[in-house]
Amino acid sequence: MPATPDAVFHCELAWLGGDEPAAGVRIDVRDGRVAAVEIGVACPAGAVGLAGITVPGLANAHSHAFHRAMRSRTQVGQGTFWTWRDEMYRVAGALDPDGYHRLARAVFAEMVLAGVTCVGEFHYVHHHPDGTPYADTNAMGAAVVAAAAEAGLRLTLLDTCYLGAGLEPDGSVLPPRPEQRRFSDGTADAWAQRVDDLRDSASVRVGAAVHSVRAVDAASITTVAAWAAEHERPLHAHVSEQPAENDQCLSAHGISPIALMESCGALSPSFSAVHATHADEIDIALLSAAGAHVCMCPTTERDLADGIGPTDRFRHEGVAITLGSDSHAVIDLFEEARAVELDERLATGVRGNHRVRELMRAATADGHRSLGWPDAGRIEVGAPADFVTVSLSTVRTAGTRADHALAAVVFAATASDVTDVVVAGERVVRDGRHRSIDVVDELDGSIRALWRAVEARA
Amino acid sequence: MPATPDAVFHCELAWLGGDEPAAGVRIDVRDGRVAAVEIGVACPAGAVGLAGITVPGLANAHSHAFHRAMRSRTQVGQGTFWTWRDEMYRVAGALDPDGYHRLARAVFAEMVLAGVTCVGEFHYVHHHPDGTPYADTNAMGAAVVAAAAEAGLRLTLLDTCYLGAGLEPDGSVLPPRPEQRRFSDGTADAWAQRVDDLRDSASVRVGAAVHSVRAVDAASITTVAAWAAEHERPLHAHVSEQPAENDQCLSAHGISPIALMESCGALSPSFSAVHATHADEIDIALLSAAGAHVCMCPTTERDLADGIGPTDRFRHEGVAITLGSDSHAVIDLFEEARAVELDERLATGVRGNHRVRELMRAATADGHRSLGWPDAGRIEVGAPADFVTVSLSTVRTAGTRADHALAAVVFAATASDVTDVVVAGERVVRDGRHRSIDVVDELDGSIRALWRAVEARA
């Protein structure tokens, strides 16, 4: 006789991994994990009924929480990736642990409302603005950890090594500019020493990141990669987001950013190449041979005019794609998923490159694996009980039949169609509302406070 | 002493045409038009208060209402524009006046909820499936007209001449395929005779359309263009959506589709080139010289793998851009507006090509003008009292300050953030609900009924 479940959910439809969802799916939860899955059954008495289609929790594999404060503001006037970055530095300069905690909690709560149950925070605002450490050297990371716990989602804190301001022709990196000082630990060894103090918990994993080949020299990349390998941690890095980065890397090292990562021992199944927009065939072969992931952030790549990444080539070569909302111009993993396919259509003139189930896997199991949660992002016995229900009764999804309900999630739904979000068996979102956070109010308050701080520093 | 207004609205913020919205805007309405606009005033007693930012009613300049039934269904498997079209013909074949009325009403109501106050329906399903006319030869057009009236938005019925199945090397068009018979009036003269019976009303304008150079020969394009000019009607045409169309036109006529339109007398300030994705510099110069519009449908152009149109070139040459949701894979004019800019960024690597106010003008005044409503799409005395309020208190728009509220509408808001829609002074949508239609229920019912009809015919 199996033990009594802590909770029972009954899904009108649930996606269990194939092309079409199953109907009448009972999910029993015990100790925060899926204890049983039964298909084609009626809703038992006492179960929580979930109308619409339920899918595994979504993994947002690349986030900079504080960029949310820039939404809409950076759309006025012209510019490039590089002018956008200057504006971003102004905001980063005004963060402190309290303000960061408050903003990140609101942003993570916005993510939970959108169905995100696990976020990879690419975290590099480590120290006081002048570069001196906080009394608790991980005060900023602790702010992010607390924010995620309160928002109710899993976190992989991708603690980022960020040492310099650009690549020199001799392969060294320039010292940080004043506005970058707070990002830098000085050396990769000092980075590792600080990160050694961070601890996992039931809902938090610690991971590593290399900011980019512009910000970290090859020897330091090697140090970070060795740390990640030794501690069996995910390792993420921004690579080949802009052509200028490829050009500088080629001048300095004679190879591409991804090839440099490979030569530093960074590539492995635990590695995620973030963006890789301008990856070439050699890069793709390297990622494929290593079993690495590539994290696409299409709404950000549109916003920052990065270009269209070679996602169909990644797919062909077996490089698993994951998704990130990155700069949070938009927080909607369905929009990211469809954008992978739609932008590929723009580039190739062909429809149906990425299958719906592949795009959903990118948003769920593959994203989780890239963040160090290999058993999450799937609805099956033993997996963390994380799942998300999308209404099929909104103006966007009305008229959907079961056999194309998964396509409706990817191609028609928006974040606002998420009704229920369960994390570790707990119902964090119910009927579109967060269980404990007034998300609009907290976004408003934390963003306004941050901009007051930005202006006070000016 | 001015006459008492029929209604008074008070907007927290309202966009009156500049870069930033005005605060505290009172709008008086009489006889369905704006009677007075006052800025910087408190909300008077008895006024309807509109929190957030109010913008002019949106014009959806290119719609095929029945395509809404295909949302999500066509995303399964691979294909091209041309295989998608075969699926679309199956749906078109199953329409009848009642089913069309029911579906179009639901789809137009979905548009109204998204802030659309005027739609251009590119209408070519005219006759019985075998091509014989209905007893009322405009029964299908009447269904569309009734649908728009019940949904509560303005309609330009772009009655479309559609005669054949593809361009022959000698410039003739092939006879319609069986599934196209119901689109064809046989000749352009017969088309004109039927359309002569259609009448305008307070909320309806009759316009003309040429389906494409694939479906209408040059002499017939000339006939339709002459009819439109004589009757001072808008004239729309699909042009250069796919490279194959350009190639065929060049073989048959030695010139591009837009140049062919020009040679047939179609280009004028009343002309809209729909898509023009593969327009070249000569085409752009022709459209510019004529003062014509170009209607971009970016979410459809992504979906159908058409490519990225040269929108920055259009802007530089003074060709006014309008927006359409076309196949209704998405109904969200904010998404269309930002997609014009974001896809241009993907193509050029530069941010901020189209200014926010220009994108908003595309969605409002320019769209209306292209549909034959030159005084609509603006909040000013004498204009139709059509406006739309977007909440700045949703998770997407929270944290927005007045000076970038317009950017938030274009770059952050979605259709689900529309709270109120006023058409001719009447509040058709209030707090996100349509005044008379259960939109989800009607979409569900009408789409399911249509697919039952499709399957019954198979």
Coordinates of C-alpha atoms in Angstrom, one line a residue, chain A residues 12 26 114-115 156 162 175 264 266 293 306 316 328 330 360 379 441 452:
Chain A
E12 CA -7.8 18.2 -17.6
R26 CA -3.9 12.5 -11.8
A114 CA 4.5 33.4 -15.9
G115 CA 5.0 29.8 -15.0
T156 CA 20.5 28.4 -9.6
Y162 CA 33.8 39.3 -14.1
P175 CA 41.1 46.7 -15.7
C264 CA 40.1 26.6 -21.3
A266 CA 35.0 25.0 -20.0
H293 CA 23.7 23.6 -24.0
D306 CA 22.0 41.0 -31.7
H316 CA 20.6 19.3 -36.2
H328 CA 13.3 41.0 -19.1
V330 CA 9.5 40.6 -21.7
M360 CA 8.6 22.8 -24.8
I379 CA 6.0 15.3 -15.0
D441 CA 2.8 46.8 -6.1
R452 CA 15.5 57.4 -7.2

